[in-house]
């Protein structure tokens, strides 16, 4: 039998709502998973499998890096291997933080060769943008273990928002997988596709106010049934994360901010993120007045979303686009744009909360200049330019590309 913790989408370093406390929460949640793995090591957690988006972006700050490093050292000391892949939030061409952890002997980056732990062979498939999936052949180096698992990052069927067909992957793959351990969709879920268990572990902290359910991770066991066939058992374990208190207020025509504040005060908001959603009709409500009431009740911070039609007329049709969670809306749109790695890097730079607006221009200019000089232009290069570029790139006018090509 092989027993692993399946986690992912830990998004360490995410300064959600511009809050330093929230940023610490993401690291704390990852540490809590590692604590559980270390505590369970003697009862047979054979590995921690991380399905991508360990960090929120490709440039984690030092405290987050050091925090992760120290957690990985604790796992290592307990004899629990850390097997991981790279998600879309941290993807960059070339080296990854995961490669550094791997060089230090603290992680294994899963790939098309099997990593065998106990009786199970683990393979990895990093996030691949939709525009490049046609190039994938799903060829893996065969194994001789009892069970086989593919760890992948992306939005797979049969779950919501899917753009990657699980059956296609399973049919094309030359290895017969008993399970797909997935990351990317932050909602924990599981299903069977043909004979294969497919499961998302969910995020370990709420990366969006839409993630209402308790956070946690999966405990997955691979064994044999009475007939000797592989049996996969997937269980959930919850994490004790920052409380989010959802206050949904439906206002009548003659109600307004007083009613919202009264509803807010009826909740226990100690150290919580208060997520206040207003629907119905009534008078205009100033978010600041609601936030103030929540903070007076002990909330760490409050977010107010007013779903009422502008002008407060409840008979107006609902808008086509909802910005209940602007961060989530932007993430969704950026994903749909299917930008190159460089494009996403620029987008992140422009929207980086931690970077002063006055520094954005210089940072972007530096990045573009470096990228042109290195020939690191992921959407326009070929394998040949990849090898040849570097030293002579900037001097050769033929190497110049338009911003359109670049993005
Ligand atoms: Mn994620």
Coordinates of C-alpha atoms and ligand atoms in Angstrom, one line a residue:
X1 CA 0.0 0.0 0.0
X2 CA 1.1 3.5 -0.7
X3 CA -0.4 6.5 1.2
X4 CA 0.2 10.1 0.2
X5 CA -1.0 13.5 1.0
X6 CA -2.3 15.2 -2.1
X7 CA -2.1 19.0 -1.9
X8 CA -1.7 21.9 -4.3
X9 CA -2.7 25.5 -5.0
X10 CA -1.0 26.6 -1.8
X11 CA -0.3 30.0 -3.5
X12 CA 2.4 30.9 -0.9
X13 CA 3.2 34.6 -1.1
X14 CA -0.3 35.8 -2.1
X15 CA -0.9 39.1 -0.4
X16 CA -4.7 38.8 -0.8
X17 CA -6.7 42.0 -0.2
X18 CA -3.3 43.8 0.2
X19 CA -3.1 42.2 3.6
X20 CA 0.2 41.1 5.1
X21 CA -1.7 38.9 7.5
X22 CA -3.3 37.1 4.6
X23 CA 0.0 36.6 3.0
X24 CA 1.2 34.9 6.1
X25 CA -1.9 32.8 6.1
X26 CA -1.0 31.2 2.8
X27 CA 2.4 30.1 4.2
X28 CA 0.8 29.0 7.4
X29 CA -1.6 26.7 5.5
X30 CA 1.2 25.1 3.6
X31 CA 3.1 24.6 6.9
X32 CA 0.0 23.0 8.4
X33 CA -0.1 20.4 5.6
X34 CA 3.6 19.7 6.2
X35 CA 2.9 19.4 10.0
X36 CA 0.3 16.8 9.3
X37 CA 2.6 14.9 7.0
X38 CA 5.4 14.9 9.6
X39 CA 3.0 13.9 12.4
X40 CA 1.7 11.0 10.2
X41 CA 5.0 9.9 8.9
X42 CA 5.2 7.1 11.4
X43 CA 1.7 5.8 10.5
X44 CA 2.6 5.6 6.8
X45 CA 2.3 8.9 4.9
X46 CA 4.8 7.9 2.3
X47 CA 5.0 11.2 0.4
X48 CA 3.5 14.7 0.0
X49 CA 2.4 15.2 -3.6
X50 CA 2.0 18.9 -4.6
X51 CA 0.0 19.4 -7.8
X52 CA 1.3 22.9 -8.7
X53 CA 1.0 26.6 -7.7
X54 CA 3.2 26.1 -4.7
X55 CA 3.9 29.9 -4.9
X56 CA 1.4 32.5 -6.0
X57 CA 3.9 33.9 -8.6
X58 CA 7.2 33.2 -10.0
X59 CA 9.0 35.7 -7.9
X60 CA 8.3 34.8 -4.3
X61 CA 9.8 37.1 -1.7
X62 CA 12.5 35.9 0.7
X63 CA 10.3 35.3 3.8
X64 CA 8.0 33.0 1.7
X65 CA 10.9 31.2 0.1
X66 CA 12.6 30.7 3.5
X67 CA 9.3 29.5 5.0
X68 CA 8.8 26.9 2.2
X69 CA 12.5 25.9 2.4
X70 CA 12.2 25.3 6.2
X71 CA 9.0 23.3 5.8
X72 CA 10.6 21.1 3.1
X73 CA 13.6 20.6 5.5
X74 CA 11.2 19.3 8.1
X75 CA 9.6 16.9 5.7
X76 CA 13.0 15.7 4.6
X77 CA 14.1 15.2 8.2
X78 CA 10.9 13.1 8.8
X79 CA 11.8 11.0 5.7
X80 CA 8.8 12.2 3.7
X81 CA 9.6 12.9 0.1
X82 CA 8.0 16.0 -1.5
X83 CA 6.9 15.3 -5.1
X84 CA 5.8 18.3 -7.1
X85 CA 5.0 19.8 -10.5
X86 CA 4.8 23.4 -11.7
X87 CA 1.5 25.3 -12.0
X88 CA 0.4 28.2 -14.1
X89 CA 1.0 30.8 -11.5
X90 CA 4.7 30.0 -11.1
X91 CA 5.4 28.8 -14.7
X92 CA 8.4 30.4 -16.4
X93 CA 10.5 29.0 -19.1
X94 CA 13.7 27.6 -17.8
X95 CA 14.5 27.1 -14.2
X96 CA 11.9 26.9 -11.4
X97 CA 12.2 27.3 -7.7
X98 CA 11.2 23.7 -7.6
X99 CA 14.5 22.9 -9.4
X100 CA 16.4 24.6 -6.7
X101 CA 14.6 22.6 -4.0
X102 CA 15.4 19.5 -6.1
X103 CA 19.1 20.4 -6.3
X104 CA 19.1 20.8 -2.6
X105 CA 17.7 17.3 -2.3
X106 CA 14.4 18.6 -0.7
X107 CA 12.0 17.9 -3.6
X108 CA 11.5 15.8 -6.7
X109 CA 10.1 17.4 -9.8
X110 CA 7.8 14.9 -11.3
X111 CA 8.1 14.4 -15.1
X112 CA 7.7 11.7 -17.7
X113 CA 10.0 9.3 -15.9
X114 CA 8.5 7.5 -13.0
X115 CA 9.4 8.4 -9.4
X116 CA 8.6 5.3 -7.4
X117 CA 7.5 5.6 -3.8
X118 CA 6.3 2.5 -2.1
X119 CA 4.4 0.5 -4.6
X120 CA 3.4 3.4 -6.7
X121 CA 5.0 5.2 -9.7
X122 CA 4.4 8.9 -9.8
X123 CA 4.6 11.0 -13.0
X124 CA 4.1 14.7 -13.6
X125 CA 2.6 16.9 -16.2
X126 CA 3.2 20.7 -15.6
X127 CA 0.6 23.2 -16.6
X128 CA 0.7 23.6 -20.4
X129 CA -1.3 26.4 -22.0
X130 CA -4.1 25.4 -24.3
X131 CA -2.3 26.7 -27.4
X132 CA 0.5 24.2 -26.9
X133 CA -1.4 21.1 -25.9
X134 CA -1.5 19.7 -29.4
X135 CA 2.2 19.2 -29.1
X136 CA 1.8 16.9 -26.2
X137 CA 2.2 13.2 -26.9
X138 CA 1.6 11.9 -23.4
X139 CA 4.5 9.5 -23.7
X140 CA 5.9 8.3 -20.4
X141 CA 8.8 6.0 -19.5
X142 CA 7.2 2.7 -18.4
X143 CA 7.4 1.5 -14.8
X144 CA 7.2 -1.8 -13.0
X145 CA 5.4 -0.6 -9.9
X146 CA 2.0 -1.9 -8.8
X147 CA 0.2 1.4 -9.3
X148 CA 0.6 4.5 -11.4
X149 CA -0.4 8.1 -10.8
X150 CA -0.2 11.2 -13.0
X151 CA 0.0 14.5 -11.2
X152 CA -1.1 17.4 -13.4
X153 CA -2.1 21.0 -13.3
X154 CA -4.9 22.3 -15.4
X155 CA -8.7 22.4 -15.7
X156 CA -9.7 18.8 -16.5
X157 CA -13.0 17.2 -17.3
X158 CA -15.5 16.3 -15.9
X159 CA -15.2 19.2 -13.5
X160 CA -16.5 22.8 -13.9
X161 CA -14.5 25.3 -16.1
X162 CA -12.7 22.4 -17.8
X163 CA -10.7 23.0 -21.0
X164 CA -8.6 19.8 -20.9
X165 CA -10.2 16.5 -21.8
X166 CA -9.3 13.8 -19.3
X167 CA -10.3 10.9 -21.5
X168 CA -8.1 12.2 -24.3
X169 CA -5.1 12.2 -21.9
X170 CA -5.9 8.7 -20.6
X171 CA -6.4 7.3 -24.1
X172 CA -3.2 8.9 -25.5
X173 CA -1.0 8.0 -22.5
X174 CA 1.1 4.9 -22.9
X175 CA 1.0 4.3 -19.1
X176 CA -2.3 3.0 -17.6
X177 CA -2.9 5.5 -14.7
X178 CA -4.9 4.4 -11.7
X179 CA -5.4 8.0 -10.6
X180 CA -4.9 11.6 -11.7
X181 CA -4.0 13.9 -8.8
X182 CA -4.8 17.4 -10.0
X183 CA -4.3 21.0 -9.1
X184 CA -5.6 24.3 -10.6
X185 CA -9.3 24.1 -9.8
X186 CA -9.5 25.3 -6.2
X187 CA -12.6 23.3 -5.5
X188 CA -11.9 19.9 -4.1
X189 CA -13.7 17.2 -6.1
X190 CA -13.4 13.7 -7.3
X191 CA -14.8 11.5 -10.1
X192 CA -14.1 8.3 -12.0
X193 CA -13.3 8.5 -15.7
X194 CA -13.3 5.0 -17.1
X195 CA -11.4 3.1 -14.4
X196 CA -9.3 6.0 -13.3
X197 CA -9.9 8.2 -10.2
X198 CA -9.6 11.8 -11.0
X199 CA -9.4 14.2 -8.0
X200 CA -8.7 17.8 -7.1
X201 CA -7.3 18.5 -3.7
X202 CA -8.6 22.2 -3.6
X203 CA -6.6 25.2 -2.4
X204 CA -5.3 25.3 1.2
X205 CA -6.4 28.9 1.8
X206 CA -9.2 30.8 0.2
X207 CA -7.6 32.4 -2.8
X208 CA -10.9 34.0 -3.6
X209 CA -14.1 34.8 -1.7
X210 CA -15.9 32.4 -3.9
X211 CA -14.1 29.5 -2.2
X212 CA -16.7 29.2 0.6
X213 CA -16.2 25.6 1.6
X214 CA -13.7 24.6 4.3
X215 CA -10.2 24.2 2.9
X216 CA -8.1 21.0 3.1
X217 CA -6.3 18.4 1.2
X218 CA -6.6 14.8 0.1
X219 CA -5.3 11.7 1.7
X220 CA -5.0 9.1 -1.1
X221 CA -4.2 5.4 -0.6
X222 CA -3.2 3.0 -3.3
X223 CA -3.7 -0.7 -2.5
X224 CA -5.1 -3.9 -3.9
X225 CA -8.7 -5.2 -3.7
X226 CA -9.5 -8.9 -3.0
X227 CA -9.1 -9.7 -6.7
X228 CA -5.6 -8.1 -6.8
X229 CA -6.8 -5.0 -8.8
X230 CA -5.6 -1.6 -7.8
X231 CA -8.0 0.1 -5.3
X232 CA -7.7 3.9 -4.8
X233 CA -9.1 5.5 -1.7
X234 CA -9.5 9.3 -1.6
X235 CA -10.4 11.0 1.7
X236 CA -10.6 14.6 2.7
X237 CA -8.9 16.3 5.6
X238 CA -9.7 19.8 6.6
X239 CA -7.3 22.5 7.6
X240 CA -7.9 25.1 10.3
X241 CA -7.5 28.2 8.2
X242 CA -8.4 31.9 8.6
X243 CA -12.1 32.1 9.2
X244 CA -14.1 33.7 6.4
X245 CA -17.5 34.9 7.5
X246 CA -20.1 35.3 4.7
X247 CA -22.7 37.9 5.4
X248 CA -25.4 37.9 2.7
X249 CA -27.9 40.8 3.1
X250 CA -31.0 41.1 1.0
X251 CA -32.3 44.6 1.4
X252 CA -35.9 45.6 1.2
X253 CA -36.8 48.8 -0.6
X254 CA -36.7 51.0 2.5
X255 CA -33.5 49.6 3.9
X256 CA -29.9 50.7 3.7
X257 CA -26.6 50.8 5.5
X258 CA -28.1 50.5 8.9
X259 CA -29.6 47.2 8.1
X260 CA -26.3 45.9 6.6
X261 CA -24.3 47.0 9.7
X262 CA -26.9 45.4 11.9
X263 CA -26.5 42.1 10.0
X264 CA -22.7 42.3 10.1
X265 CA -22.8 42.8 13.9
X266 CA -24.8 39.6 14.4
X267 CA -21.8 37.5 13.3
X268 CA -18.8 36.5 15.2
X269 CA -16.1 38.2 13.2
X270 CA -13.0 37.7 15.5
X271 CA -9.9 37.8 13.3
X272 CA -12.1 36.8 10.3
X273 CA -12.3 38.0 6.8
X274 CA -15.8 39.3 6.5
X275 CA -17.3 39.0 3.1
X276 CA -20.5 41.0 2.8
X277 CA -22.7 40.6 -0.2
X278 CA -25.7 42.9 -0.7
X279 CA -28.6 42.0 -2.9
X280 CA -32.2 43.2 -3.2
X281 CA -33.2 46.9 -3.4
X282 CA -33.0 49.8 -0.9
X283 CA -30.8 52.8 -0.5
X284 CA -27.2 53.2 -1.7
X285 CA -24.6 51.7 0.8
X286 CA -21.1 53.0 1.2
X287 CA -18.7 50.1 1.5
X288 CA -16.5 52.0 4.0
X289 CA -19.3 52.2 6.5
X290 CA -19.9 48.5 6.4
X291 CA -16.1 47.7 6.6
X292 CA -15.9 49.9 9.6
X293 CA -18.7 48.0 11.4
X294 CA -16.9 44.7 10.6
X295 CA -13.6 45.9 11.9
X296 CA -15.3 47.2 15.1
X297 CA -16.6 43.6 15.5
X298 CA -13.1 42.3 15.4
X299 CA -12.7 41.4 11.7
X300 CA -9.2 41.4 10.2
X301 CA -10.7 43.0 7.2
X302 CA -13.9 43.2 5.3
X303 CA -14.9 43.0 1.6
X304 CA -18.2 44.5 0.5
X305 CA -19.8 43.5 -2.8
X306 CA -23.0 45.2 -3.8
X307 CA -24.9 43.1 -6.4
X308 CA -27.8 45.6 -6.7
X309 CA -28.2 47.2 -10.1
X310 CA -26.6 50.7 -10.3
X311 CA -29.2 53.3 -9.2
X312 CA -30.7 50.8 -6.7
X313 CA -33.7 49.9 -8.9
X314 CA -34.4 46.3 -8.1
X315 CA -36.3 45.8 -11.4
X316 CA -33.2 46.4 -13.5
X317 CA -31.8 43.3 -15.1
X318 CA -28.7 41.8 -13.6
X319 CA -25.6 42.9 -15.4
X320 CA -23.9 40.3 -17.7
X321 CA -20.5 40.7 -15.9
X322 CA -20.3 40.4 -12.1
X323 CA -17.3 41.7 -10.3
X324 CA -18.1 40.0 -7.0
X325 CA -14.4 39.2 -6.8
X326 CA -12.4 41.4 -9.1
X327 CA -9.2 39.3 -8.5
X328 CA -11.0 36.2 -9.7
X329 CA -12.5 37.9 -12.7
X330 CA -9.1 39.2 -13.8
X331 CA -7.5 35.8 -13.3
X332 CA -10.2 34.2 -15.4
X333 CA -9.8 36.8 -18.2
X334 CA -6.0 36.5 -18.2
X335 CA -6.4 32.7 -18.4
X336 CA -8.7 33.0 -21.4
X337 CA -6.2 35.3 -23.1
X338 CA -3.8 32.4 -23.1
X339 CA -0.8 34.7 -22.9
X340 CA 2.7 33.5 -23.4
X341 CA 4.9 33.2 -20.3
X342 CA 6.4 36.6 -21.1
X343 CA 3.0 38.2 -21.5
X344 CA 1.9 36.8 -18.2
X345 CA 5.0 38.0 -16.6
X346 CA 4.4 41.5 -17.8
X347 CA 0.8 41.4 -16.7
X348 CA 1.8 40.3 -13.2
X349 CA 4.4 43.1 -13.1
X350 CA 1.8 45.7 -14.0
X351 CA -0.7 44.3 -11.4
X352 CA 1.8 43.5 -8.7
X353 CA 0.5 45.0 -5.4
X354 CA 4.0 44.9 -3.9
X355 CA 5.5 47.0 -6.7
X356 CA 5.1 50.8 -6.5
X357 CA 3.4 52.2 -9.6
X358 CA 6.4 54.5 -10.2
X359 CA 8.6 51.4 -10.6
X360 CA 6.5 49.5 -13.1
X361 CA 7.8 51.3 -16.2
X362 CA 11.4 50.5 -15.3
X363 CA 10.7 47.0 -14.3
X364 CA 8.9 46.3 -17.6
X365 CA 11.6 48.0 -19.6
X366 CA 14.3 45.9 -17.9
X367 CA 12.4 42.7 -18.5
X368 CA 11.8 43.4 -22.2
X369 CA 15.4 44.5 -22.7
X370 CA 16.7 41.3 -20.9
X371 CA 14.3 39.1 -22.8
X372 CA 15.4 40.6 -26.2
X373 CA 19.1 40.3 -25.2
X374 CA 18.6 36.7 -24.1
X375 CA 16.4 35.7 -27.1
X376 CA 14.0 34.5 -24.5
X377 CA 10.9 35.2 -26.5
X378 CA 8.8 32.2 -25.9
X379 CA 6.1 32.5 -28.6
X380 CA 8.3 33.4 -31.5
X381 CA 11.4 31.3 -31.0
X382 CA 12.1 27.9 -32.3
X383 CA 14.4 25.3 -30.7
X384 CA 17.2 26.5 -32.9
X385 CA 17.0 30.1 -31.7
X386 CA 16.7 28.9 -28.2
X387 CA 20.1 27.3 -28.5
X388 CA 21.7 30.0 -30.6
X389 CA 20.4 33.1 -28.8
X390 CA 22.0 34.6 -25.9
X391 CA 25.3 36.2 -26.7
X392 CA 24.6 37.8 -30.0
X393 CA 20.9 38.4 -29.8
X394 CA 20.7 42.1 -29.1
X395 CA 23.1 43.2 -31.9
X396 CA 21.3 41.5 -34.7
X397 CA 18.5 43.6 -36.1
X398 CA 16.8 40.3 -37.4
X399 CA 16.3 39.4 -33.7
X400 CA 14.0 42.3 -33.1
X401 CA 10.4 41.5 -32.6
X402 CA 7.3 43.6 -32.3
X403 CA 5.4 43.8 -29.0
X404 CA 2.7 41.9 -30.7
X405 CA 4.9 38.9 -31.4
X406 CA 6.3 39.2 -27.9
X407 CA 3.0 39.0 -26.2
Ligands
LIG1 MN1 -4.0 27.8 -8.3

